[in-house]
XYZ file of C-alpha atoms in Angstrom:
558
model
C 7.244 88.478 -147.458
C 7.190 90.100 -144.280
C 8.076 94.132 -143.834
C 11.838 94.188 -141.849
C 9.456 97.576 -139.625
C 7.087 94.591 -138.186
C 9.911 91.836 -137.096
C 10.017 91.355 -133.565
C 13.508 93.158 -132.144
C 14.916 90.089 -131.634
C 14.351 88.915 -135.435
C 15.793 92.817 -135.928
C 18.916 91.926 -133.674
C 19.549 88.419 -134.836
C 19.839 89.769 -138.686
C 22.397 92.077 -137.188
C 23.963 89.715 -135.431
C 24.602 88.085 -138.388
C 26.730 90.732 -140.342
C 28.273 91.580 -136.967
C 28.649 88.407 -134.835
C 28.676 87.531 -131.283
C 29.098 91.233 -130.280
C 25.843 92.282 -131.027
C 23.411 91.561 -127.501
C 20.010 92.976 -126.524
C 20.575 96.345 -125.188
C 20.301 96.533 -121.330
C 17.371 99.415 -120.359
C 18.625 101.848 -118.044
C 17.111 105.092 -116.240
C 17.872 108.658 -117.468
C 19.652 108.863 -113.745
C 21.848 105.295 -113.902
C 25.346 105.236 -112.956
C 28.583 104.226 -114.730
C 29.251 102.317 -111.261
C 25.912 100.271 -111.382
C 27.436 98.341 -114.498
C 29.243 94.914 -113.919
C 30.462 94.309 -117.231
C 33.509 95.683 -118.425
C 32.024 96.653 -121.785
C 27.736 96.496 -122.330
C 25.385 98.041 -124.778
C 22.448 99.910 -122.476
C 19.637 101.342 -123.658
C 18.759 105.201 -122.929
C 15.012 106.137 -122.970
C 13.998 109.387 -124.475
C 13.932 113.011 -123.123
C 16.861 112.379 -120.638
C 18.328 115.823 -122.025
C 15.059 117.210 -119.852
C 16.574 115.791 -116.520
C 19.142 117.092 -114.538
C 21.610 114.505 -115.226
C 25.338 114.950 -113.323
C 28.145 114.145 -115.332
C 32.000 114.640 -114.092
C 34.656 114.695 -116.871
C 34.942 115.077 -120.471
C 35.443 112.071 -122.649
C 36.440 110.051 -120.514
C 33.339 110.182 -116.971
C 33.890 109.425 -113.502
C 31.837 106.063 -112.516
C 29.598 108.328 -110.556
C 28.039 110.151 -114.042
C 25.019 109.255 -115.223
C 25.560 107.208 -118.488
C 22.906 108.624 -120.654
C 23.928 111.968 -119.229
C 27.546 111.455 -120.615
C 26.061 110.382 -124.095
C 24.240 113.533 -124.472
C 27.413 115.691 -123.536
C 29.780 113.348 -126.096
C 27.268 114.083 -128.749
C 26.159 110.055 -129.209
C 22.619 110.496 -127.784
C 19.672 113.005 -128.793
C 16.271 113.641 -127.522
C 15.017 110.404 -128.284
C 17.276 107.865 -126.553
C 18.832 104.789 -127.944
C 21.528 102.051 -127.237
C 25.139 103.341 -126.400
C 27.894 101.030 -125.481
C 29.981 101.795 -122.385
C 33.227 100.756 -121.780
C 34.790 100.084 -118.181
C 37.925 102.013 -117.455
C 40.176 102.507 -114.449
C 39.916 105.442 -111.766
C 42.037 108.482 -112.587
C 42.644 111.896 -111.795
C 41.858 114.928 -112.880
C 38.264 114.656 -114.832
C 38.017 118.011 -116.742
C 35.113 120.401 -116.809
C 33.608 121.167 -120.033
C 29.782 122.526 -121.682
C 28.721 120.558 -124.326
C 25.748 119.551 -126.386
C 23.657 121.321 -123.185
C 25.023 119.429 -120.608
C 27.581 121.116 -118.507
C 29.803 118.544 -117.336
C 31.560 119.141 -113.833
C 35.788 118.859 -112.524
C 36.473 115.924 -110.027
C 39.993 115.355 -109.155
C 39.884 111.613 -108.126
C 37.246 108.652 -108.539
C 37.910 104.981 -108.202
C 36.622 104.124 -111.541
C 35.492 105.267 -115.116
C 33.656 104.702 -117.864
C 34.084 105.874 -121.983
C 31.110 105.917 -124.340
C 30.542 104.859 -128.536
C 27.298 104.874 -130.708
C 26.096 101.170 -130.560
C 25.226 101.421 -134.170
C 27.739 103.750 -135.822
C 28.120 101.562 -138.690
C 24.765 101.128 -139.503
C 21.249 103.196 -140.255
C 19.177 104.046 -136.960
C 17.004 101.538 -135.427
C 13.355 102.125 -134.380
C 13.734 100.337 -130.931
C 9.850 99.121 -130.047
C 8.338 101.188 -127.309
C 7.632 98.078 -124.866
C 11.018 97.545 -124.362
C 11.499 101.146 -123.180
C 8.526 102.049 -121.756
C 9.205 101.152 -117.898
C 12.608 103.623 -118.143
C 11.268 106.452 -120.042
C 9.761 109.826 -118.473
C 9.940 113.201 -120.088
C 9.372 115.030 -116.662
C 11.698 115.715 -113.951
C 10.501 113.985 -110.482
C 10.160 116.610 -107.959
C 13.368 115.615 -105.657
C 15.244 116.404 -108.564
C 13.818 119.625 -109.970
C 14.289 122.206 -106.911
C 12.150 125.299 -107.610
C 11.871 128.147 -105.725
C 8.752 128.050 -103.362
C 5.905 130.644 -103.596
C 5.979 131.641 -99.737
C 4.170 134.601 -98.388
C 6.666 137.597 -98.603
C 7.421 139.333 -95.224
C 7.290 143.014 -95.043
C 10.772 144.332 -94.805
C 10.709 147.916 -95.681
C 14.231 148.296 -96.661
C 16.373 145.641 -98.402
C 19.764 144.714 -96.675
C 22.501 144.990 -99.063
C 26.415 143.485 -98.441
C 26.467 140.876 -95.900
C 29.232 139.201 -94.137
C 32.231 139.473 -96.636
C 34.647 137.608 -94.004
C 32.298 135.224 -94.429
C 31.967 134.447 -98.561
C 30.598 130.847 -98.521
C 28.514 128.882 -100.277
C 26.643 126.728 -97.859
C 23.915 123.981 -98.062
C 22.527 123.267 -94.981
C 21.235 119.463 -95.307
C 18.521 119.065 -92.205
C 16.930 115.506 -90.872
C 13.373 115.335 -91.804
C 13.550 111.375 -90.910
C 10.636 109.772 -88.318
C 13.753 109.435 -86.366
C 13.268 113.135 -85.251
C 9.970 113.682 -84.909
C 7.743 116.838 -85.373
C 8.742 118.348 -81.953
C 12.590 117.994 -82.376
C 12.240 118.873 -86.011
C 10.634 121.993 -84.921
C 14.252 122.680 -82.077
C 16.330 121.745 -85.302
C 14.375 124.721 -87.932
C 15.111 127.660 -84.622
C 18.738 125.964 -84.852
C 19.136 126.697 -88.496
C 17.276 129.894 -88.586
C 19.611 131.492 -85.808
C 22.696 130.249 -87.159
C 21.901 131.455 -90.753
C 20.534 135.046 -88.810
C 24.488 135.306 -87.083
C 26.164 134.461 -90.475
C 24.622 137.337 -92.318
C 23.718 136.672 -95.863
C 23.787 138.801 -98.431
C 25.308 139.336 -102.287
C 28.475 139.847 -100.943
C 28.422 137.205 -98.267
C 27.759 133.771 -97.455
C 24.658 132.192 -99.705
C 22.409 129.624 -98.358
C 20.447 127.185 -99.846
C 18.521 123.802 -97.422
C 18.097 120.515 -98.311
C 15.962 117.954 -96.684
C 16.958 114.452 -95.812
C 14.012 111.468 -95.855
C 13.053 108.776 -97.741
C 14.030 110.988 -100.879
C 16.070 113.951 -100.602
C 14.192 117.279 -101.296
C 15.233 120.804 -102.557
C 13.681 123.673 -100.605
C 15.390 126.360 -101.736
C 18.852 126.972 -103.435
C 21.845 129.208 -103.344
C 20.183 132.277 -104.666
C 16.589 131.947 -103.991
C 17.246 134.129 -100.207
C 20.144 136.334 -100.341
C 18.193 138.919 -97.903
C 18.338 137.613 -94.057
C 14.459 138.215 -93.609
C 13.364 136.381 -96.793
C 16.037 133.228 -95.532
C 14.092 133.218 -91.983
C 10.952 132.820 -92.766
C 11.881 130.207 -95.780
C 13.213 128.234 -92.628
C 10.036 128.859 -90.373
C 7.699 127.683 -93.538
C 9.884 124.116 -93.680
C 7.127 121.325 -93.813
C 8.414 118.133 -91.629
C 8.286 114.872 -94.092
C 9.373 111.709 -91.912
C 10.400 108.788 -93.353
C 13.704 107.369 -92.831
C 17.002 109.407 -92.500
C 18.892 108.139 -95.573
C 21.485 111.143 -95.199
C 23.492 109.174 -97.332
C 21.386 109.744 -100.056
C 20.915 113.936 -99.529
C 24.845 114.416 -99.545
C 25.276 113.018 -103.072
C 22.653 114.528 -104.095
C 23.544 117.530 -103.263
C 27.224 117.046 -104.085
C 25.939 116.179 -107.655
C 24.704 119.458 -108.749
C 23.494 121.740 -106.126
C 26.615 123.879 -106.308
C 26.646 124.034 -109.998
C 26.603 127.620 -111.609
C 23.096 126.522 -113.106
C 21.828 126.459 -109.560
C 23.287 129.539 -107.919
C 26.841 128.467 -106.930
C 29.729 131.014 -107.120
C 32.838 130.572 -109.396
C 36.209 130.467 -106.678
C 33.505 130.726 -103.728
C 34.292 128.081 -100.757
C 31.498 125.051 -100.848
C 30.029 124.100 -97.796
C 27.816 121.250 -96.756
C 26.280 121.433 -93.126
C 24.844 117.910 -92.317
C 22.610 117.518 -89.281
C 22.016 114.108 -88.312
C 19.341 112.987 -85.315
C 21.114 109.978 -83.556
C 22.398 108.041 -86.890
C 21.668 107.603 -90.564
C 19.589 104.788 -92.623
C 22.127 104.450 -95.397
C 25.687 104.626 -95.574
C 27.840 107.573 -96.334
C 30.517 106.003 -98.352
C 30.631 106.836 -101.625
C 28.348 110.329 -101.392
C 31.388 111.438 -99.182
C 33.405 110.864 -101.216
C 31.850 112.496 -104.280
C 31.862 115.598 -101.932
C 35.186 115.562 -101.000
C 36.818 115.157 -104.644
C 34.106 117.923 -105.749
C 35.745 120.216 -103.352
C 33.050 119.625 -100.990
C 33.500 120.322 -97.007
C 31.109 118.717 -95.219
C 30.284 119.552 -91.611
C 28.758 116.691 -89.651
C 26.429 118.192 -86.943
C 25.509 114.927 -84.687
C 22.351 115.649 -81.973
C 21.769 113.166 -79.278
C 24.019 110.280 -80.242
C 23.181 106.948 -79.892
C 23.165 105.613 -76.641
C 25.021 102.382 -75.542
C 22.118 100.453 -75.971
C 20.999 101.517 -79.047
C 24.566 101.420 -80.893
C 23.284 97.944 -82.210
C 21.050 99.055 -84.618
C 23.805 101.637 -86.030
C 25.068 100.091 -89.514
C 28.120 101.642 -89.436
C 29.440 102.804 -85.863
C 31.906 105.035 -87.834
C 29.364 106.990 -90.032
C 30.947 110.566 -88.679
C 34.252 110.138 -89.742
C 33.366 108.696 -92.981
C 30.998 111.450 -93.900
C 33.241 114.802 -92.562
C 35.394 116.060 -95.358
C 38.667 115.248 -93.162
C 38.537 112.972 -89.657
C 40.711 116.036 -87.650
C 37.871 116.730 -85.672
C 37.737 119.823 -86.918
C 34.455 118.879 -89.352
C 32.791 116.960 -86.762
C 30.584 118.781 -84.189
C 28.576 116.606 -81.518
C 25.884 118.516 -79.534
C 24.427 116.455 -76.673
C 20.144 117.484 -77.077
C 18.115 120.351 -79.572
C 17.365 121.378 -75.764
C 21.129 122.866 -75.965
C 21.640 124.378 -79.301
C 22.374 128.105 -78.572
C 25.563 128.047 -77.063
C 26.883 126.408 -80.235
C 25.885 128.369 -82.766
C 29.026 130.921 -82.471
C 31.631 128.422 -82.649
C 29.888 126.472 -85.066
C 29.917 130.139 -87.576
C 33.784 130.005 -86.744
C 34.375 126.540 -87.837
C 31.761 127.439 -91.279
C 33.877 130.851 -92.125
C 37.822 129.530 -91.530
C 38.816 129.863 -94.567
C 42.215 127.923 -93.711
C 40.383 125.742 -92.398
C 38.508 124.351 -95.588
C 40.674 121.745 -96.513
C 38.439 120.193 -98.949
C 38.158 123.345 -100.977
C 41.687 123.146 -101.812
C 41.672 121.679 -104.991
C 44.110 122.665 -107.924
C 40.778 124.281 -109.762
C 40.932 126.868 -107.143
C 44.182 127.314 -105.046
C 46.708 127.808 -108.166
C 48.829 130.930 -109.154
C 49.468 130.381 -112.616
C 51.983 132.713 -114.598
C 52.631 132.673 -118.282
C 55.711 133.944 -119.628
C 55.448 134.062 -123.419
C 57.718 134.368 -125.896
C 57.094 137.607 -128.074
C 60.154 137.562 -130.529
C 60.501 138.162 -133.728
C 60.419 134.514 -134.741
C 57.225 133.687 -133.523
C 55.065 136.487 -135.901
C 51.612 138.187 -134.906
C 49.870 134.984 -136.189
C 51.380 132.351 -134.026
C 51.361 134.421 -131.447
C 47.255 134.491 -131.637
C 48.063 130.556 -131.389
C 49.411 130.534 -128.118
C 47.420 132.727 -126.715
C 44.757 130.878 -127.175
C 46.654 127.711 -125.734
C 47.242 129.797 -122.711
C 43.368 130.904 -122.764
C 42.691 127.278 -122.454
C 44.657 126.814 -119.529
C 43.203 129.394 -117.950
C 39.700 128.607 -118.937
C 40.057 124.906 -116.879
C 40.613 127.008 -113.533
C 38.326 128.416 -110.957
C 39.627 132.131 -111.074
C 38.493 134.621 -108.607
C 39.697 136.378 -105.531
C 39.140 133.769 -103.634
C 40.041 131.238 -106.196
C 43.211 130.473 -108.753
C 45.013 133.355 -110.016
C 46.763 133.958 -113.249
C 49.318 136.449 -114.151
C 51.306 137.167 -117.887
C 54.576 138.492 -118.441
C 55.806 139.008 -122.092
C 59.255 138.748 -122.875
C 62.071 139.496 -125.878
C 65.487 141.055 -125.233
C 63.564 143.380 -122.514
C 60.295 142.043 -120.350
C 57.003 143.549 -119.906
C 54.371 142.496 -117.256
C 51.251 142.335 -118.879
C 48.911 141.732 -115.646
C 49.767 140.479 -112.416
C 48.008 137.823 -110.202
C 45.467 139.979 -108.250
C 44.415 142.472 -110.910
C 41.751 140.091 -112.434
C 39.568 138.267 -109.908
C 37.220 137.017 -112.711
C 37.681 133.987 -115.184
C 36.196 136.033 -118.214
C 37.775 139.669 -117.677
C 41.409 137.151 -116.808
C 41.215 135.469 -120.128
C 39.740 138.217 -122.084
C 43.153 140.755 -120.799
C 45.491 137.650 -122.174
C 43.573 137.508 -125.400
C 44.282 141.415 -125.495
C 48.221 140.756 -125.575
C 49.905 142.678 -127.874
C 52.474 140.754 -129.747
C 56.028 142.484 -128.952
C 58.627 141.288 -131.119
C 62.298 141.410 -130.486
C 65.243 138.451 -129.678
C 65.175 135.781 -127.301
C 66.223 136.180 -123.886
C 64.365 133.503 -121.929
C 66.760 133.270 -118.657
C 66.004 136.662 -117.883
C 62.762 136.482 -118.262
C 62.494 133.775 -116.004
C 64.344 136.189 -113.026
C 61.943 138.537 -114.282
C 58.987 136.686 -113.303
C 60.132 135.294 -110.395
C 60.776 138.516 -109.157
C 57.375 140.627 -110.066
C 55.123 138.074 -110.334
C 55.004 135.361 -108.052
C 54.477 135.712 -104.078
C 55.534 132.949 -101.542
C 52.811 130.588 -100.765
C 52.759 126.800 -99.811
C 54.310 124.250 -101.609
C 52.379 123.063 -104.983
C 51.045 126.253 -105.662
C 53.424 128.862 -107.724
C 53.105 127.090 -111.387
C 55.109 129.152 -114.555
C 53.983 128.169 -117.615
C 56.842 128.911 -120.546
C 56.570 129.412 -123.975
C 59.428 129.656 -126.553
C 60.094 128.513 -130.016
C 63.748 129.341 -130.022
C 67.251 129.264 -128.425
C 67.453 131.687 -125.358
C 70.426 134.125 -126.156
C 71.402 134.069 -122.163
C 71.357 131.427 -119.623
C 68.305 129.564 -118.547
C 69.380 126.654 -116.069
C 70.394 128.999 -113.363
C 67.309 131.347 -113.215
C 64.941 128.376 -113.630
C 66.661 126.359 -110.365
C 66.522 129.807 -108.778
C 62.560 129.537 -109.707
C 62.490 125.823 -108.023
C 64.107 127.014 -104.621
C 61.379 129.599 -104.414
C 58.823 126.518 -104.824
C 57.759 127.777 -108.186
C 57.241 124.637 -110.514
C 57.982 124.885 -114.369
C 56.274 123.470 -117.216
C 58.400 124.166 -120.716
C 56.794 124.053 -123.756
C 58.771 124.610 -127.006
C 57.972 124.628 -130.250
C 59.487 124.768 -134.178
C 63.059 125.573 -133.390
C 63.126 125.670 -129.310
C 66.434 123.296 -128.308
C 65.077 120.165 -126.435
C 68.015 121.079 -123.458
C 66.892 124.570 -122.931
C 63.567 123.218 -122.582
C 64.693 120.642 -120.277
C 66.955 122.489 -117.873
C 63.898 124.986 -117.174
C 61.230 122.350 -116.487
C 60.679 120.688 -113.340
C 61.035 116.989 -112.144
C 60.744 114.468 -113.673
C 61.629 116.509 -116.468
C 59.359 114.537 -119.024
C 56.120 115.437 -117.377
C 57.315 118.959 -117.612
C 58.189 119.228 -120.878
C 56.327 119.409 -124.164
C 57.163 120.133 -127.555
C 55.563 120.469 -131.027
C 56.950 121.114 -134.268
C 53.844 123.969 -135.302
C 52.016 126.067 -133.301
C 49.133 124.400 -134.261
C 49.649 121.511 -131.934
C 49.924 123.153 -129.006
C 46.209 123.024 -128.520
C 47.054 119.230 -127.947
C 48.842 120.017 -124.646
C 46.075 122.058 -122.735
C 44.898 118.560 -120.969
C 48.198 117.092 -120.272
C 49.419 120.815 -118.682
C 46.148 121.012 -116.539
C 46.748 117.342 -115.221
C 50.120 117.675 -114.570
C 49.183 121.313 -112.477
C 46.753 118.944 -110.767
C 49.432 116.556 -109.942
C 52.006 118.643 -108.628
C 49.084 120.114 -106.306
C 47.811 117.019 -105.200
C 51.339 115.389 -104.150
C 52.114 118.511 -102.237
C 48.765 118.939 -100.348
């Protein structure tokens, strides 16, 4: 009788097949690097090969991925998928908003706050002892080395002498910026040499440094390539003559190809990018690109991306034939105001527009694209610190409110979060501006101390409207209030004081907290405003649905 380890793997998946059914199906081979959107079926069985955990795989969202994550990538960070690969079903969903940042099982999984579709994952074989899948069937998908477009390491260039190291840099100027350059046939040697004095005097006026703007280059061909990133040259002399030693590639200028790649994970913290720092893309484009711009632009703009389209020698009436898509600048800019798109007639002509070019790169109100709900928020917290709640549950919601916090992009530049305690009397615990980084914010609400006293939640409210909050734009005052009991004064007039000065209220009650207090101080639609849980235990349950519904109210009003 023949061993079950020798039967071919369709004798292996036809005695499955049997216990199981028709569900069971060869699994489909994929690449370490395929896409949620490169699936037609609504629900398939694929087949990782091993080591993807050694490639840089981009994933956006937690539990449920945007279509744009790399499937195997998402396996790893759900837990389903090891070293060695296997089959994983994937399940089609519907676009959504809001995918939520999160580190797991290695794989740091990045925020998006729109895609058009989705995708969830299960173990293909949960029910059933693992399968040795042969090695034929994987062997055309597997690697266990990164290729070298998608492992950017710092080059080995010949140090300049600089005999004293330039500290600071432009702090009116604290951007993160990846300058994406044509390296296409389309250019040429000679122009590509115009387009590398271009570069290296704009980045010489915008004055790098730890403090200011970081720069890291990309180059667009065939494949995109990785020169250098964010924190390779944060000295002006070291960035220069990383831009003079550029090497021209040729090949064709499939730009459409370098922005999502570097909208996948060349801003990530892993790769230099700042926490609350503005992200800028500068694309420079020699008459038009291979590819289209589509759907990389649009992974850029829902990362929080701006993108800068620099256009040199346009196409010429003549020539507008062999464009693909006559429309490729407004498509690719991170808004069509003209404000993103800068045409300059010939590389003959650069200089004059390097100044107003650094203008357009360091407006901070002008980076539209950066203002996401991640990083344009002022979040208070007014907790409840009577004597009902005890020292123990009040551990519990700080930690709630730590996970809040912990979704947001705080810095000085980014979200800000504030606490005010509150019994009978109120205390301000720390205001908006005094912590302008995520650990040393969450670490001074863990510090609390628990109060304990009555229950006056309607002055509270005037409290914090008063000390904490300061007028911004619409969307982006949000109080977050915590109470398990029945206020002793009124809260419906200090809460629609709150809403007139554009400060939106999420109520969350718990164990004995009356469902119309809780009502009257949340926002509209007061259902998406309002939670409540009998223990404090569940309100670790609501940390999504508070962060999406922050998002929301952003989004509508921006």
């Amino acid at each position: 009788m023949p061993q079950l380890s020798v039967l071919p793997l369709t004798g292996l998946l036809f005695l499955l097949s049997s216990v199981l059914g028709s569900e069971v199906s060869v699994p489909y081979p994929v690449t370490c690097t395929t896409r949620g959107a490169d699936l037609t079926q609504d629900t398939v069985v694929v087949l990782c090969p091993p080591q993807c955990t050694q490639w840089r795989m981009s994933v956006f969202g937690t539990g449920v991925y945007a279509a744009v994550s790399s499937i195997c990538g998402a396996a790893v960070h759900r837990g389903i998928l090891g070293p060695a690969g296997g089959p994983v079903r994937v399940h089609r969903l519907q676009g959504r908003h809001n995918y939520i940042s999160s580190y797991a099982h290695g794989i740091h999984s990045q925020a998006l706050s729109h895609w058009t579709a989705s995708f969830s994952l299960t173990s293909r074989w949960s029910h059933f002892e693992p399968i040795n899948v042969p090695q034929e069937l994987i062997s055309e998908t597997s690697t266990t080395a990164l290729p070298a477009a998608a492992r950017p390491v710092k080059k080995l260039l010949k140090k300049p002498s600089v005999k004293k190291a330039l500290a600071g840099g432009n702090k009116d100027c604290q951007m993160d910026i990846a300058m994406v350059i044509d390296s296409s046939s389309n250019i040429g040697q000679r122009r590509f040499n115009l387009q590398k004095n271009f570069i290296a005097k704009l980045a010489a006026m915008l004055r790098v440094g730890p403090i200011g703007p970081h720069i890291g280059l990309i180059q667009a061909s065939d494949s995109p390539r990785t020169e250098f990133l964010l924190t390779n040259y944060t000295q002006p002399k070291e960035l220069l003559f990383a831009i003079k030693e550029l090497a021209y590639l040729g090949g064709d200028s499939n730009t459409g190809k370098a922005i999502m790649h570097t909208a996948e994970t060349f801003f990530s913290q892993e790769n230099g990018g700042r926490r609350g720092h503005p992200r800028v893309m500068m694309v420079l484009i020699d008459g038009w690109p291979s590819d289209d711009l589509d759907q990389a632009a649009m992974l850029a703009r829902e990362s929080g991306i701006n993108v800068f389209l620099v256009s040199v020698a346009k196409p010429a009436p003549e020539e507008l034939s062999m464009v693909r898509d006559k429309d490729f600048m407004k498509k690719a800019v991170c808004k069509d105001n003209g404000f993103f798109s800068y045409p300059i007639p010939s590389w003959f002509s650069t200089t004059k527009h390097i100044r107003p070019l650094i203008q357009r790169l360091c407006s901070l109100d002008g980076l539209l694209c950066s203002k996401t709900c991640y990083n344009s928020v002022n979040i208070g917290f007014l907790i409840d610190g009577s004597s009902s709640v005890g020292d123990g549950n009040f551990q519990l919601v700080l930690e709630f409110l730590a996970g809040i916090a912990r979704s947001f992009e705080i810095s000085d530049v980014g979200a800000h979060i504030g606490a005010v305690q509150f019994t009978y009397e109120q205390r301000l615990e720390f205001g908006l501006s005094d912590y302008s980084n995520k650990d040393d914010a969450i670490n001074a609400l863990r510090r609390i101390s628990y109060m304990s006293g009555g229950t006056s939640t309607g002055s509270a409210i005037s409290y914090t409207t008063q000390n904490l909050f300061r007028r911004t734009g619409p969307g982006r005052n949000f109080l977050i209030v915590v109470t398990d009991g029945q206020s002793y004064d009124d809260v419906r007039g200090p809460a629609m004081a709150a809403h007139k000065q554009g400060i939106t209220i999420f109520s969350v009650g718990v164990a004995w907290a009356p469902l119309d207090d809780l009502k009257a101080m949340s926002s509209e639609p007061k259902d998406s405003h309002t939670f409540f849980t009998r223990e404090f235990s569940g309100l670790s349950e609501f940390v999504p649905l508070v962060v999406r519904g922050i998002c929301k109210d952003f989004t509508e009003n921006n």
